[in-house]
PDB file of C-alpha atoms in Angstrom:
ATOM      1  CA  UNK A 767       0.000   0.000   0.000  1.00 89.00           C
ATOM      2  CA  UNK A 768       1.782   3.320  -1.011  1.00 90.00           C
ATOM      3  CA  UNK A 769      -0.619   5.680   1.203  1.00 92.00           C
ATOM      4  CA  UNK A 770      -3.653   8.196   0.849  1.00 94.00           C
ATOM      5  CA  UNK A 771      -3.357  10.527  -1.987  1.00 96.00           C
ATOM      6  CA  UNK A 772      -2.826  14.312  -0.263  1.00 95.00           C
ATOM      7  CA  UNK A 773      -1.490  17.723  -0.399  1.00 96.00           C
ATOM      8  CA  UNK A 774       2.088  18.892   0.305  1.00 97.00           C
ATOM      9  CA  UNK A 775       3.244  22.498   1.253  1.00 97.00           C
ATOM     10  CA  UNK A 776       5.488  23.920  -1.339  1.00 96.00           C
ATOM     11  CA  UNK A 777       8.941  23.937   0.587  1.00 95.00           C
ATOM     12  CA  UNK A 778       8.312  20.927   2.851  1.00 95.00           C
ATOM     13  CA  UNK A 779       9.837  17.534   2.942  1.00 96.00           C
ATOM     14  CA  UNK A 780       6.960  14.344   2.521  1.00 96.00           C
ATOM     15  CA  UNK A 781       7.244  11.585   4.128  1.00 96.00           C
ATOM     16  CA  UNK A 782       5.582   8.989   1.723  1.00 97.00           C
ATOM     17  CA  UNK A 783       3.979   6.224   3.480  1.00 94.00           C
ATOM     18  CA  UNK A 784       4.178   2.191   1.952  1.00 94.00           C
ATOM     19  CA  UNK A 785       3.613  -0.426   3.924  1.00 92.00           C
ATOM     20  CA  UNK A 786       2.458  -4.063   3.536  1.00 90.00           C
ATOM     21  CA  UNK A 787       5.850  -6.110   2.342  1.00 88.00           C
ATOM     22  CA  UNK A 788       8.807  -7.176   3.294  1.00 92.00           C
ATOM     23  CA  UNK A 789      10.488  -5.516   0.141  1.00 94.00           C
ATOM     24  CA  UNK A 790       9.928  -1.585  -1.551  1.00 96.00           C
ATOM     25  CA  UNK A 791      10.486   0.189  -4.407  1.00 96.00           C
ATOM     26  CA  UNK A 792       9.373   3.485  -5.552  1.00 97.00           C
ATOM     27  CA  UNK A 793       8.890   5.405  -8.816  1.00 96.00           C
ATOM     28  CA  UNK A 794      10.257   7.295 -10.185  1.00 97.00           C
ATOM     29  CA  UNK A 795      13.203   6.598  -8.183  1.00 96.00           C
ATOM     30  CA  UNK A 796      14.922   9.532  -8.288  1.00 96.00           C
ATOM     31  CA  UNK A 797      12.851  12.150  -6.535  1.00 96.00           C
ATOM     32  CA  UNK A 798      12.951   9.875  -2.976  1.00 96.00           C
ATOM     33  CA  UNK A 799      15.877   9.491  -0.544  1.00 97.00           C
ATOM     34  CA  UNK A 800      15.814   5.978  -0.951  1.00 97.00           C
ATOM     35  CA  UNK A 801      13.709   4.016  -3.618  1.00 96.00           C
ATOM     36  CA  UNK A 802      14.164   0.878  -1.622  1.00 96.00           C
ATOM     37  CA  UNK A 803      12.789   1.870   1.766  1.00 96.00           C
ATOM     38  CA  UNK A 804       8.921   1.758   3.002  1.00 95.00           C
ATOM     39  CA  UNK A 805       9.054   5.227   4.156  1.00 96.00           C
ATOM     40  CA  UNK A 806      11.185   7.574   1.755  1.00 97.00           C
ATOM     41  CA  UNK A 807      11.078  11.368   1.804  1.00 97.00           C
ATOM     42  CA  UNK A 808      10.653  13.593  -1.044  1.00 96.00           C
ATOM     43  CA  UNK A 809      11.442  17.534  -2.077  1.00 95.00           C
ATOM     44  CA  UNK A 810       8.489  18.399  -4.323  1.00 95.00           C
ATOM     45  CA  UNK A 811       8.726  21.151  -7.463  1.00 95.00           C
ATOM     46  CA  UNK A 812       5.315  20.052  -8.867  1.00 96.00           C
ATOM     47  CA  UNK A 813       2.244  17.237  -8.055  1.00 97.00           C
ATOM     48  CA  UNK A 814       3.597  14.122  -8.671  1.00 97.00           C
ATOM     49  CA  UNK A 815       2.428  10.758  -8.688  1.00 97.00           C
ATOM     50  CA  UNK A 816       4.520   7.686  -7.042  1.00 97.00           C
ATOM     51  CA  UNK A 817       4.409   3.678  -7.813  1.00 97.00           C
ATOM     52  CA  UNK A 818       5.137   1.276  -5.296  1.00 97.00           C
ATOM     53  CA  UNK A 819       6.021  -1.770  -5.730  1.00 96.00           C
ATOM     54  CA  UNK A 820       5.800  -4.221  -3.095  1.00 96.00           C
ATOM     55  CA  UNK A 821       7.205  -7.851  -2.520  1.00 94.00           C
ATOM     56  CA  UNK A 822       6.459 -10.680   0.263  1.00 90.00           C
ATOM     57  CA  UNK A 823       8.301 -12.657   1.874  1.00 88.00           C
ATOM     58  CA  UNK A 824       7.324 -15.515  -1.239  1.00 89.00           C
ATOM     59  CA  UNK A 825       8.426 -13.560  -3.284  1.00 85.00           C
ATOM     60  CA  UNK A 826       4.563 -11.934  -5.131  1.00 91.00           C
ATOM     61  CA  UNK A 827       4.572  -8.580  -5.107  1.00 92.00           C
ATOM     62  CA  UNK A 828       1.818  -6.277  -5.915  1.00 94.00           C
ATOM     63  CA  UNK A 829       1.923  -2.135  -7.149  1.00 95.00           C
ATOM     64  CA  UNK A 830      -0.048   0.644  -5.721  1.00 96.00           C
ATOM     65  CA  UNK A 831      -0.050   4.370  -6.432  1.00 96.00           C
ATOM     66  CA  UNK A 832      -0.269   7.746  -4.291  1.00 97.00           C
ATOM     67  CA  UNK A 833      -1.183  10.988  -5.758  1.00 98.00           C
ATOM     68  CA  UNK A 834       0.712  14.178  -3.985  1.00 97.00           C
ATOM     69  CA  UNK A 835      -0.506  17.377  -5.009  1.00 97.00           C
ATOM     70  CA  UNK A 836       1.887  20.276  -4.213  1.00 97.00           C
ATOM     71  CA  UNK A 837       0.061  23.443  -2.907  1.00 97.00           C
ATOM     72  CA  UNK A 838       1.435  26.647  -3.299  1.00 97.00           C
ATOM     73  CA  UNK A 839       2.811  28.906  -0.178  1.00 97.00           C
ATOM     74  CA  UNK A 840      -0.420  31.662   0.647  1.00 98.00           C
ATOM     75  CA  UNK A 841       0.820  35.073  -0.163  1.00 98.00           C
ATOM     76  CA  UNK A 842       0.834  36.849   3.364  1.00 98.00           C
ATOM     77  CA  UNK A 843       0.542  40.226   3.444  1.00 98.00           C
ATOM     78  CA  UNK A 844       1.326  42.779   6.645  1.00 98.00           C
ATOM     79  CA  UNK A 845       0.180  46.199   6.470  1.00 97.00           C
ATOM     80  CA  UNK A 846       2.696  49.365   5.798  1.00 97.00           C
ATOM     81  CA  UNK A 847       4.981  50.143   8.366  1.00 97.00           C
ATOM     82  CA  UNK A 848       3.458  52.702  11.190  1.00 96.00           C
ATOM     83  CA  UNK A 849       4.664  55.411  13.738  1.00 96.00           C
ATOM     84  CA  UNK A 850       2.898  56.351  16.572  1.00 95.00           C
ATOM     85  CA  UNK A 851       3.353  58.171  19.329  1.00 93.00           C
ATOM     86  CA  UNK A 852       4.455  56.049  22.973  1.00 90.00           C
ATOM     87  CA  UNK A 853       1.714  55.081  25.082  1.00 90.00           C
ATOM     88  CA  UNK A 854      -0.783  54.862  22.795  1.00 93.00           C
ATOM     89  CA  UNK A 855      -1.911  51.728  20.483  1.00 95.00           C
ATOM     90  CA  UNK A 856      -1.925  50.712  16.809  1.00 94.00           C
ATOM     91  CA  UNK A 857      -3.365  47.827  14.744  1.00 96.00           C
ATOM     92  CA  UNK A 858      -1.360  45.431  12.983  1.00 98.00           C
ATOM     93  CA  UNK A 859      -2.974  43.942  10.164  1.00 97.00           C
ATOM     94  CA  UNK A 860      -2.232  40.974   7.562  1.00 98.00           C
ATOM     95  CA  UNK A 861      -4.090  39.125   4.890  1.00 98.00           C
ATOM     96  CA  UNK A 862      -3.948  36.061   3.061  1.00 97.00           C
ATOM     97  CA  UNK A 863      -4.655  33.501   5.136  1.00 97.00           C
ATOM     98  CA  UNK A 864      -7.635  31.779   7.315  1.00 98.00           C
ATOM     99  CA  UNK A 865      -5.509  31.750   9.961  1.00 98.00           C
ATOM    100  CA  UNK A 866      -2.425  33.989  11.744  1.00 98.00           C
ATOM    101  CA  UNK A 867      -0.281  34.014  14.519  1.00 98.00           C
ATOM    102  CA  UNK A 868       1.960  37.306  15.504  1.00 98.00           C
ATOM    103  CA  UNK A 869       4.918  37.609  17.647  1.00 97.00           C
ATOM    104  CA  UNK A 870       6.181  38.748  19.814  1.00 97.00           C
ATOM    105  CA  UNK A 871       2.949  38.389  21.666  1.00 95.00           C
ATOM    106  CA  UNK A 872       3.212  40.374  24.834  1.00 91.00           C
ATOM    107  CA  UNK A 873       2.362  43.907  23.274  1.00 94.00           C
ATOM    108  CA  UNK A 874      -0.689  42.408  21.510  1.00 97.00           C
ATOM    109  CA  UNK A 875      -4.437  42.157  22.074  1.00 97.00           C
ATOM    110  CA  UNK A 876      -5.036  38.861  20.415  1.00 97.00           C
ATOM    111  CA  UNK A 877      -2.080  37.386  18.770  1.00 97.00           C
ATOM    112  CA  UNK A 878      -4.466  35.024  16.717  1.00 97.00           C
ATOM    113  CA  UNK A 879      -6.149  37.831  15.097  1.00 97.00           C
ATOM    114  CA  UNK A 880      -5.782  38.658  11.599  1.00 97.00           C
ATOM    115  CA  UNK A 881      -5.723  42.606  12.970  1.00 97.00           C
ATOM    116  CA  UNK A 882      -4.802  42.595  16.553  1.00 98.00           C
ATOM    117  CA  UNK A 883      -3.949  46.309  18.584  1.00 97.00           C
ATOM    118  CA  UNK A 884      -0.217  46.496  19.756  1.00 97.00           C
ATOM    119  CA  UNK A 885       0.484  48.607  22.407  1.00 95.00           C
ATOM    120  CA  UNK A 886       4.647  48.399  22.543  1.00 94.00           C
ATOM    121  CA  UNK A 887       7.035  50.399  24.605  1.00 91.00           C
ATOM    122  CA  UNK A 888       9.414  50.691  22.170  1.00 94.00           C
ATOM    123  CA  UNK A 889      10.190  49.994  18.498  1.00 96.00           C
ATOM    124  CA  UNK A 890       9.174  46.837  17.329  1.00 97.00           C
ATOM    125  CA  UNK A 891       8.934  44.964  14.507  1.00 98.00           C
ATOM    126  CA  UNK A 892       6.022  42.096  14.676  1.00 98.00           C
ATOM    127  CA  UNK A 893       6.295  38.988  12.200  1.00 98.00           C
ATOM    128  CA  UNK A 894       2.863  37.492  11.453  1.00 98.00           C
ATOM    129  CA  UNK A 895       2.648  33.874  10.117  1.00 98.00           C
ATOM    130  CA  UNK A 896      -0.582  32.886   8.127  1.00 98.00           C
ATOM    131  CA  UNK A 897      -2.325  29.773   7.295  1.00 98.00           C
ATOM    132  CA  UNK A 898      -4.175  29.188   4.296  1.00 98.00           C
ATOM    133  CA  UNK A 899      -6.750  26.148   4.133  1.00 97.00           C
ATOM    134  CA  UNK A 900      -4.396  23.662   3.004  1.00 96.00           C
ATOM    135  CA  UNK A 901      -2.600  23.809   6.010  1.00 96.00           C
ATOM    136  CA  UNK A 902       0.300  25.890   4.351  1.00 98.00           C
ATOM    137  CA  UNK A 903       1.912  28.945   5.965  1.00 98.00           C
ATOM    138  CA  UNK A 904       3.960  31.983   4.765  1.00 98.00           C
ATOM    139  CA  UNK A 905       5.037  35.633   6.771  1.00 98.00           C
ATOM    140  CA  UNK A 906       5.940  38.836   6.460  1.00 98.00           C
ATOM    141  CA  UNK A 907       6.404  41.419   8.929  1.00 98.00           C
ATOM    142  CA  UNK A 908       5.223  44.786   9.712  1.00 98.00           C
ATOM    143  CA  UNK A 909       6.936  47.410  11.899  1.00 98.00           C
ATOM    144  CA  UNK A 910       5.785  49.867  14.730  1.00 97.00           C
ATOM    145  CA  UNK A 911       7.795  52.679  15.718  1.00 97.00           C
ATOM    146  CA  UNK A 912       7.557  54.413  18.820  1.00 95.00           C
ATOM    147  CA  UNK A 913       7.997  58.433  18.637  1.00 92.00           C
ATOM    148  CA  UNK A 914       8.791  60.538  21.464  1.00 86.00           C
ATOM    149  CA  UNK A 915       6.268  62.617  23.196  1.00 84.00           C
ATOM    150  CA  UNK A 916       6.902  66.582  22.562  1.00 83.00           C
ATOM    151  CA  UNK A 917       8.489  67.933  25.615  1.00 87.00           C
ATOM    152  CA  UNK A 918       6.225  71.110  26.220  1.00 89.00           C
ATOM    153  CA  UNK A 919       6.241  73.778  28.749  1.00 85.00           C
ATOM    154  CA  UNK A 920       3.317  75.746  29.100  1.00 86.00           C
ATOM    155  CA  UNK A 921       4.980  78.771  31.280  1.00 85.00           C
ATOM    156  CA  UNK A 922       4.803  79.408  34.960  1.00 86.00           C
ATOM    157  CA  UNK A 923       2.236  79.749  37.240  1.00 88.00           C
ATOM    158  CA  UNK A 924       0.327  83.060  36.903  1.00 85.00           C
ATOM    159  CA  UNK A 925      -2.025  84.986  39.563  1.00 87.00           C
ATOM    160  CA  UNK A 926      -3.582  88.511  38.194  1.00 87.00           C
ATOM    161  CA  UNK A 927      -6.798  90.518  39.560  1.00 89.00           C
ATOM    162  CA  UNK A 928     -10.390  89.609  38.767  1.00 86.00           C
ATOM    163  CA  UNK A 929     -10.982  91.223  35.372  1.00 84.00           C
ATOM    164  CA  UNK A 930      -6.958  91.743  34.036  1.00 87.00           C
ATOM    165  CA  UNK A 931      -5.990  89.564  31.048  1.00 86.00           C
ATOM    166  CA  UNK A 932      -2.590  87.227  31.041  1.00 86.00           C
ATOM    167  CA  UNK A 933      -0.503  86.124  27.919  1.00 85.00           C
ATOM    168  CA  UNK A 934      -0.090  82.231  28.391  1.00 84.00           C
ATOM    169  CA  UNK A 935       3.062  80.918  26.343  1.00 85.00           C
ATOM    170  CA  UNK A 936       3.757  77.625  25.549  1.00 86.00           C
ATOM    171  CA  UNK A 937       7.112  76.116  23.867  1.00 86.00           C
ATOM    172  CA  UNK A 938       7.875  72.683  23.033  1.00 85.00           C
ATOM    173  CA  UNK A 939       5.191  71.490  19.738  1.00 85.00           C
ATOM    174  CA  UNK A 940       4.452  72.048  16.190  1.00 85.00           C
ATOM    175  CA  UNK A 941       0.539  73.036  17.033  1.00 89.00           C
ATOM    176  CA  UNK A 942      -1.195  74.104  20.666  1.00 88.00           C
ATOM    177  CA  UNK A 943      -4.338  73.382  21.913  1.00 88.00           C
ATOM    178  CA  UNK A 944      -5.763  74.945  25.024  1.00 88.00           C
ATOM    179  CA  UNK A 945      -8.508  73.569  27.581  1.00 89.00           C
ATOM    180  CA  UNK A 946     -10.797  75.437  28.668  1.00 88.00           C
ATOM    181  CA  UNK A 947     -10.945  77.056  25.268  1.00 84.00           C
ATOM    182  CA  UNK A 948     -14.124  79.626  26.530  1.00 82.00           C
ATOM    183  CA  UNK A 949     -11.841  82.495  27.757  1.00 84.00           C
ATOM    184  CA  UNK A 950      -9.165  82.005  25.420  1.00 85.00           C
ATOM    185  CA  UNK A 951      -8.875  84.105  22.644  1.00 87.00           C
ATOM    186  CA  UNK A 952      -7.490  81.591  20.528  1.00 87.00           C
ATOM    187  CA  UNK A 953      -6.849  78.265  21.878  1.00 87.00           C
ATOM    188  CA  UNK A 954      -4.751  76.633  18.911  1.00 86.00           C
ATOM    189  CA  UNK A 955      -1.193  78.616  19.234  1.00 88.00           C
ATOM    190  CA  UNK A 956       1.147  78.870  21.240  1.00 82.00           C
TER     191      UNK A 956
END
């Protein structure tokens, strides 16, 4: 018996299966490790279809054949690279596959999810494997980076008489804005 026909990931090593004599051979002979083993392995470049041969200990032998179709790798695809600021979150994303696993995992919401939030501390760069439906599994990766938090200085303290007016000055950002904004005359500069 040479096996079940069945599917083989593009890239991995099969392990074909005979059994059933006391004697093998396999065909064609040169794509397996050994052609005269129950149990050869094989590097796939396209579907393929083996013939074993079998003897007994009598000396009758018998042939069977196994079908192995090669399935392609699933075409994984992370999202673009993203920045964001520290201490806040951003979602990762990836497509491709029915199934995904990211790492490293302690930043991440759900590290099973096909678009899980990361919350890192620092820059990080997050691989993502994914799994089509014949069991087959590609990555790619997709990188967060961490920027600094503007250091800003809003100005010293400031005490002034019922009814006088103070200039508040800030330094420190690209763009201001100012809570409460209701006695502000402008609350978006600096």
């Amino acid at each position: 018996f040479a096996g079940d026909d069945r599917g083989v990931c593009e890239g991995e090593l099969l392990q074909l299966e005979g059994s059933g004599g006391n004697t093998y051979e396999w065909f064609p002979a040169n794509l397996v490790s050994d052609a005269n083993i129950a149990n050869p392995t094989a590097l796939l470049t396209a579907d393929q279809q083996f013939i074993l041969r079998v003897s007994n200990a009598v000396g009758c032998d018998d042939t069977d054949t196994v079908n192995i179709t090669l399935n392609p790798l699933p075409v994984i695809t992370a999202e673009t690279d993203i920045d964001v600021c520290l201490g806040t979150s951003a979602s990762l994303g990836a497509t491709g596959g029915i199934s995904y696993t990211w790492l490293p995992e302690a930043s991440l919401s759900d590290p099973t999810a096909p678009n899980p939030l990361a919350s890192p501390f620092q820059n990080t760069v997050y691989i993502v494997v994914g799994t089509d439906a014949n069991g087959c599994s590609s990555q790619d990766s997709q990188r967060v980076t961490i920027l600094s938090l503007p250091n800003i200085d809003a100005g010293q303290d400031a005490a002034i008489c019922e009814g006088e007016t103070v200039l508040l000055t800030a330094v420190g950002a690209q763009s201001y804005s100012w809570s409460p904004a209701g006695s502000l005359s402008d609350n978006s500069i600096a």
